[in-house]
């Protein structure tokens, strides 16, 4: 049987979520800001066309906002996660093996569908997601996940290809033509360091990379580079989970007001740790290590400067909030020094792996109870906007930051349902 994968990617996801409930945003430039309204994290096509780049600080684009009438939103993660789960539910209803890759992307296995029937199936998935949830999507297919991801990149950049590219039925030369349009830095898993190395050897496009010699790639980029090469040549390697295992999950924030008090900082660090733990559980992952960092404002040299971080290990792998918060606070106490004005802090989980590979616990019954407790709390929090917390955590706004332009919780809070008059 031929292997083949589809990749469903929601277009300009956060902006599209805002547009579902506010049709006046259609056809006009829209941007969504990060936590604390710091910088741009999502742009509508119109905003991209104006030249607003990803990550632009809000204060730098104020004149463009006025000039072009750009609509600005604070990020409304409760809304986006709820819409995301609706999109994933629709995809899941087709009964294909699927793997949720991020809030707005999922892979699905179409190897079992004959080539002639794939086109109609893809059309139907796209149509159902757009009609039932209201989110426009791009779907690309290919013989491997890396190829599907790479072709998706081309589809985003060159819109004349349309929002469906069926790479899984393309000839080799048709695939090569697409790979020539994708720069090597945009190949899934290449990263900044390797793209720099590859560029220095004249390897600029994904196609150039594909043509490299196996031995050269093995010597310069190790076994993972070789795997990537095979995937790009259309030979599937089990790749996604090995990326996931190397990944880290971070919750970090800059504070609007300086913090010099250990008790207050403990509240923030607990909230960050608890939020990271929630992100772990949402993706069915567990972590082995936690890093805590704190730093003063390096741009304000009138104040004394200090920054430090520490990494600690849990007893085994975990996603249980109290374990993670406790370890993070232990780390904070090791690095916190009084007498400084802190501007930024964060909690980063690492050594991450899927839950099913978790080592067995010494007390299995405790693990089961923990899982059920956390599942119940996550459910309540998703529905009621984070009302259940550990005693030490700061109020909700410590995670969400200050938000000036936030939209309604249209789908997750009874009090904020859309009213039609
Ligand atoms: Mg997307």
GROMACS .gro file of N, CA and C and ligand atoms in nm, residues 9-13 102 104-105 152 156, ligand 1:
model
   31
    9UNK      N    1  -0.438   2.275   0.751
    9UNK     CA    2  -0.382   2.392   0.818
    9UNK      C    3  -0.484   2.505   0.810
   10UNK      N    4  -0.524   2.558   0.924
   10UNK     CA    5  -0.622   2.667   0.924
   10UNK      C    6  -0.555   2.796   0.878
   11UNK      N    7  -0.620   2.867   0.787
   11UNK     CA    8  -0.560   2.990   0.734
   11UNK      C    9  -0.570   3.104   0.837
   12UNK      N   10  -0.461   3.174   0.859
   12UNK     CA   11  -0.456   3.291   0.951
   12UNK      C   12  -0.544   3.264   1.074
   13UNK      N   13  -0.513   3.156   1.145
   13UNK     CA   14  -0.610   3.097   1.238
   13UNK      C   15  -0.674   3.193   1.338
  102UNK      N   16  -0.059   2.107   1.601
  102UNK     CA   17  -0.058   2.232   1.677
  102UNK      C   18  -0.202   2.280   1.685
  104UNK      N   19  -0.363   2.480   1.517
  104UNK     CA   20  -0.433   2.498   1.389
  104UNK      C   21  -0.387   2.403   1.280
  105UNK      N   22  -0.319   2.295   1.316
  105UNK     CA   23  -0.271   2.202   1.214
  105UNK      C   24  -0.287   2.059   1.259
  152UNK      N   25   0.276   2.272   0.191
  152UNK     CA   26   0.188   2.368   0.257
  152UNK      C   27   0.253   2.507   0.259
  156UNK      N   28   0.104   2.855   0.093
  156UNK     CA   29   0.083   2.981   0.165
  156UNK      C   30   0.149   3.097   0.094
  422LIG    MG1   31  -0.205   2.804   1.009
   0.00000   0.00000   0.00000
